[in-house]
Coordinates of C-alpha atoms in Angstrom, one line a residue:
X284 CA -86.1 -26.0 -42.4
X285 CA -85.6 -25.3 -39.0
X286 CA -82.4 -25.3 -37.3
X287 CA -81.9 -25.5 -33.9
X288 CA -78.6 -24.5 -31.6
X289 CA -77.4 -24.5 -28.3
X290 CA -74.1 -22.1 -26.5
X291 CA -71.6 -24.9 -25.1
X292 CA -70.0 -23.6 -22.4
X293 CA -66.3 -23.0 -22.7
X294 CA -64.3 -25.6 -20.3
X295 CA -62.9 -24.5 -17.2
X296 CA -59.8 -22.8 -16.9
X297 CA -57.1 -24.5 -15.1
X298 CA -55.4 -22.8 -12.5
X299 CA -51.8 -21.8 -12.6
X300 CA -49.2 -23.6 -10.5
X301 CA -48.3 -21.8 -8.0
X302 CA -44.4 -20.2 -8.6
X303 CA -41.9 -22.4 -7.0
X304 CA -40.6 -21.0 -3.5
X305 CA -37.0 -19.6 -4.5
X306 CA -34.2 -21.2 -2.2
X307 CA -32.5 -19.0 0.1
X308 CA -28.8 -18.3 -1.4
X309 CA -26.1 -20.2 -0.3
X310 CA -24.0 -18.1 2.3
X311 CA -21.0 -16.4 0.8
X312 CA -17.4 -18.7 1.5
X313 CA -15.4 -17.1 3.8
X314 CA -12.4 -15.0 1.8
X315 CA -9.3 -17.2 2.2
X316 CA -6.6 -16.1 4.5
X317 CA -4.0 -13.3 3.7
X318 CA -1.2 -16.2 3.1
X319 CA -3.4 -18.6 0.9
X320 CA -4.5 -15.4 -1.5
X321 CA -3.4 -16.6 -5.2
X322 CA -2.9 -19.8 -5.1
X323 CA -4.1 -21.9 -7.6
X324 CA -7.1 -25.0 -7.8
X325 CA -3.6 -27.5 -7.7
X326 CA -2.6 -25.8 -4.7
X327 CA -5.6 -25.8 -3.1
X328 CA -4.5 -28.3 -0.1
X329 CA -1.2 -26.8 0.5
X330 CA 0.2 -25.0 3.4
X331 CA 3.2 -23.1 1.7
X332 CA 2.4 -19.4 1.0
X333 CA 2.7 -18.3 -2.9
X334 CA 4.0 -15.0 -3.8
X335 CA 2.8 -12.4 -1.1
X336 CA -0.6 -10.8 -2.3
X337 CA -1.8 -7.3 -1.1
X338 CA -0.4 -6.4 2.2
X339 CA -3.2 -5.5 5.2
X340 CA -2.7 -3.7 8.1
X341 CA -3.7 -6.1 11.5
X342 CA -6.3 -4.5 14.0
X343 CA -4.1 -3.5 17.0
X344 CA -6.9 -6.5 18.7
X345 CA -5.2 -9.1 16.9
X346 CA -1.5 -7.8 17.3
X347 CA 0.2 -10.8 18.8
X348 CA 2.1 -9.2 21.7
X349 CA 2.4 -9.0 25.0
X350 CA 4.6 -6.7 26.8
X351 CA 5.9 -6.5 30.5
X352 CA 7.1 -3.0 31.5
X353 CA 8.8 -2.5 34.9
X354 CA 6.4 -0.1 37.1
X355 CA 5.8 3.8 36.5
X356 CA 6.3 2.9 32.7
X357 CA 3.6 3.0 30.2
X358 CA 3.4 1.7 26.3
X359 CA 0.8 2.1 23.5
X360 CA 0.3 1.6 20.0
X361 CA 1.2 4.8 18.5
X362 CA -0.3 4.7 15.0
X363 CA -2.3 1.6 12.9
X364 CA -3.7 1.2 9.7
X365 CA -0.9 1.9 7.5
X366 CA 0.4 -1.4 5.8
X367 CA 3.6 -1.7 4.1
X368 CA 5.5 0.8 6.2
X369 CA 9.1 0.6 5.9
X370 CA 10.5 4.0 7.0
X371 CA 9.9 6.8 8.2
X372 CA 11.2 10.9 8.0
X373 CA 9.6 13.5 10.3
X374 CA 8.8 16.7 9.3
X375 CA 9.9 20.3 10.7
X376 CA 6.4 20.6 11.9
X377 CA 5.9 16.8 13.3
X378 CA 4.4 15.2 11.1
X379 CA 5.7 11.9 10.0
X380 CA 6.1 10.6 7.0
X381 CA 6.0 6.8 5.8
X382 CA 7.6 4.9 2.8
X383 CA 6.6 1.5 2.0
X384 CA 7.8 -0.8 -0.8
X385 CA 5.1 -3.3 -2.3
X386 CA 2.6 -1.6 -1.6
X387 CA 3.0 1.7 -3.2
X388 CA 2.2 4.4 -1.1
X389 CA 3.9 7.2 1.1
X390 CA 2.0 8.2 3.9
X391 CA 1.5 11.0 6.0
X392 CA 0.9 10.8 9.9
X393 CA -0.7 13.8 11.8
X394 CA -1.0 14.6 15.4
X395 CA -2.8 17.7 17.1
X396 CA -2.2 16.8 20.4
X397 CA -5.9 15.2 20.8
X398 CA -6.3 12.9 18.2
X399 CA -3.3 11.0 15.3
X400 CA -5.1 11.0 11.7
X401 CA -3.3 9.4 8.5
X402 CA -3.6 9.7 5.2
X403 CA -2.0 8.9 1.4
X404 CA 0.2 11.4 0.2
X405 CA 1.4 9.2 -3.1
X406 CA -0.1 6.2 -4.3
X407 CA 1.1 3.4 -6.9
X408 CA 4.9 4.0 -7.2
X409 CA 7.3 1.2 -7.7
X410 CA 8.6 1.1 -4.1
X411 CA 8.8 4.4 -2.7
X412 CA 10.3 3.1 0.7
X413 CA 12.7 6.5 0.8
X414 CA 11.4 9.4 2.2
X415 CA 13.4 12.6 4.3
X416 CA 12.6 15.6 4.6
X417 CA 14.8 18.6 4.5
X418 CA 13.7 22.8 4.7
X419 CA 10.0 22.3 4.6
X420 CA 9.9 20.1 1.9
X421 CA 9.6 16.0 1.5
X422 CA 11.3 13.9 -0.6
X423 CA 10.3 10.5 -2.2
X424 CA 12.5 8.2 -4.0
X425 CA 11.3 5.2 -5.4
X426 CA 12.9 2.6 -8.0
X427 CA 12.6 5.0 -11.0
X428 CA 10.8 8.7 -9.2
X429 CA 12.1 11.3 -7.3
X430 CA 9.5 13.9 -5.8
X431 CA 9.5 16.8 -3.6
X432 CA 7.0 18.1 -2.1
X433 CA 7.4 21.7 -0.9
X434 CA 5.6 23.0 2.1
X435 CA 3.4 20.2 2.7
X436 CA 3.1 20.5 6.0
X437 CA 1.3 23.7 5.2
X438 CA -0.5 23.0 2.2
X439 CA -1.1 19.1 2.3
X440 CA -2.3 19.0 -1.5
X441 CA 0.9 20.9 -2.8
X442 CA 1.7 19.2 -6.3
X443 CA 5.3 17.9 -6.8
X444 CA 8.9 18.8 -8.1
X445 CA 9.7 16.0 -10.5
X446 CA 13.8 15.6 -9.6
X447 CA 13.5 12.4 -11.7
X448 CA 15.9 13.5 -14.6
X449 CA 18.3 15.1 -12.6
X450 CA 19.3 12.0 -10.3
X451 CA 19.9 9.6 -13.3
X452 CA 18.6 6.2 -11.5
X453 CA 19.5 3.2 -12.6
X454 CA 15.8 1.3 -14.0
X455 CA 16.5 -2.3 -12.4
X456 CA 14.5 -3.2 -9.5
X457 CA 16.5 -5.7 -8.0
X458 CA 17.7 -4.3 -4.9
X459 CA 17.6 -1.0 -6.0
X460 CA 14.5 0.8 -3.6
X461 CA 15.8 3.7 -1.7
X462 CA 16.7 4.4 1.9
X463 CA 18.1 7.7 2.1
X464 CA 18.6 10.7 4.8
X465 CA 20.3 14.0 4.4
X466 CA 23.6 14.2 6.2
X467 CA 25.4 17.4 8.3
X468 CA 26.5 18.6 5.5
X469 CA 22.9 19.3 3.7
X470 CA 23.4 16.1 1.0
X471 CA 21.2 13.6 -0.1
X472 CA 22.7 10.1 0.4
X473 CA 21.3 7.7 -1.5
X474 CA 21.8 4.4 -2.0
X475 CA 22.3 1.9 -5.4
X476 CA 22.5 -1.8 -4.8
X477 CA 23.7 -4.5 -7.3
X478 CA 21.2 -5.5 -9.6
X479 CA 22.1 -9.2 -9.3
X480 CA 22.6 -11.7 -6.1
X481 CA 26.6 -13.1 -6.4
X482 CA 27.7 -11.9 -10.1
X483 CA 29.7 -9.5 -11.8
X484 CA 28.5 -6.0 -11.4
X485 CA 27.4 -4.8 -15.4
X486 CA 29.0 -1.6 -15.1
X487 CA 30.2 0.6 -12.0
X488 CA 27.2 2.7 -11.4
X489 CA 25.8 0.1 -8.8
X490 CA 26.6 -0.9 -5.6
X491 CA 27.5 2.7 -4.2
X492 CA 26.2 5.1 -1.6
X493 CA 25.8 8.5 -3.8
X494 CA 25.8 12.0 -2.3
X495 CA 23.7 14.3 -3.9
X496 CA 22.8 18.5 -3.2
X497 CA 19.0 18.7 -2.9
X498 CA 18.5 19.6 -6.2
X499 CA 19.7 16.4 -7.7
X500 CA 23.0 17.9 -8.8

């Protein structure tokens, strides 16, 4: 028997598809503006502002203002880029020092004589808008902290005196942040407002103007 055979040759290989051409992404949205931030998809349309979101400071470009002085007198923007501020206590040395309520922060403000240079002394405290400074040393009061920082003028990164315990603060928030300032007689005065709007005050701790020594005593 003979047998005979012939190789077939295999069939051609098709050729891959060539890879889709990948679309260009979408640009991103532009963020929405400061007053619109947190509102929700139902609110989407509407022009009201909801409750305030993080506070930003404006570029002294887009300050609205414009200003007519009477001749030989000058005016500048003396300091920028600190949002929130809401007052303010010089130090012995000149620096100043910023208190700010929603936002958290105390700042500090320096100036050599060439150039001004900020920076955050104190960050997320529950409305640390009082600051003074007395004897080399800052304090902060906020809604439920007292701090003092001694020598800081000096040594910028000095840690601070907790005074917390010794000035009893009432815990309510309501009217209660702090703008205080040592008198001519060397006390803190401090103030406590009513923890309500028109009602009966819960007990006689609020609503005052306190004196205290430094020390909290």
């Amino acid at each position: 028997m003979i047998l005979q055979g012939c190789a077939t040759a295999p069939p051609p290989k098709a050729e891959a598809a060539p890879a889709p051409v990948a679309a260009a992404p979408a640009p991103a949205p532009a963020p929405a503006p400061a007053w619109k931030q947190g509102m929700g998809p139902d609110m989407a349309n509407s022009k009201l502002a909801p409750l305030p979101g993080k506070m930003t400071a404006t570029p002294v470009s887009e300050i609205p203002i414009e200003l007519k002085l009477p001749p030989g007198f000058k005016i500048e923007v003396w300091a920028t880029g600190m949002p929130g501020a809401r007052a303010m206590a010089r130090g012995d040395n000149g620096n100043i020092y910023i208190g700010t309520r929603a936002i958290g922060r105390v700042y500090e403000l320096s100036d050599n004589g060439k150039e001004r240079t900020s920076r955050v002394v104190v960050d997320k405290l529950v409305q640390p808008a009082g600051v003074a400074f007395k004897n080399g040393s800052l304090y902060v009061m906020s809604i439920n902290k007292v701090l003092r920082y001694d020598g800081i003028e000096k040594n910028p990164s000095v840690a601070p005196v907790d005074l917390t315990a010794k000035f009893n603060l009432p815990p309510e928030q309501h009217h209660n942040w702090k703008y205080i300032a040592f008198g001519p007689d060397g006390k803190l005065y401090v103030p406590f407002g009513a923890p309500c709007n028109i009602c009966e005050l819960p007990t006689p701790e609020y609503a005052q103007i306190r004196r205290y020594n430094p020390d909290g005593s």
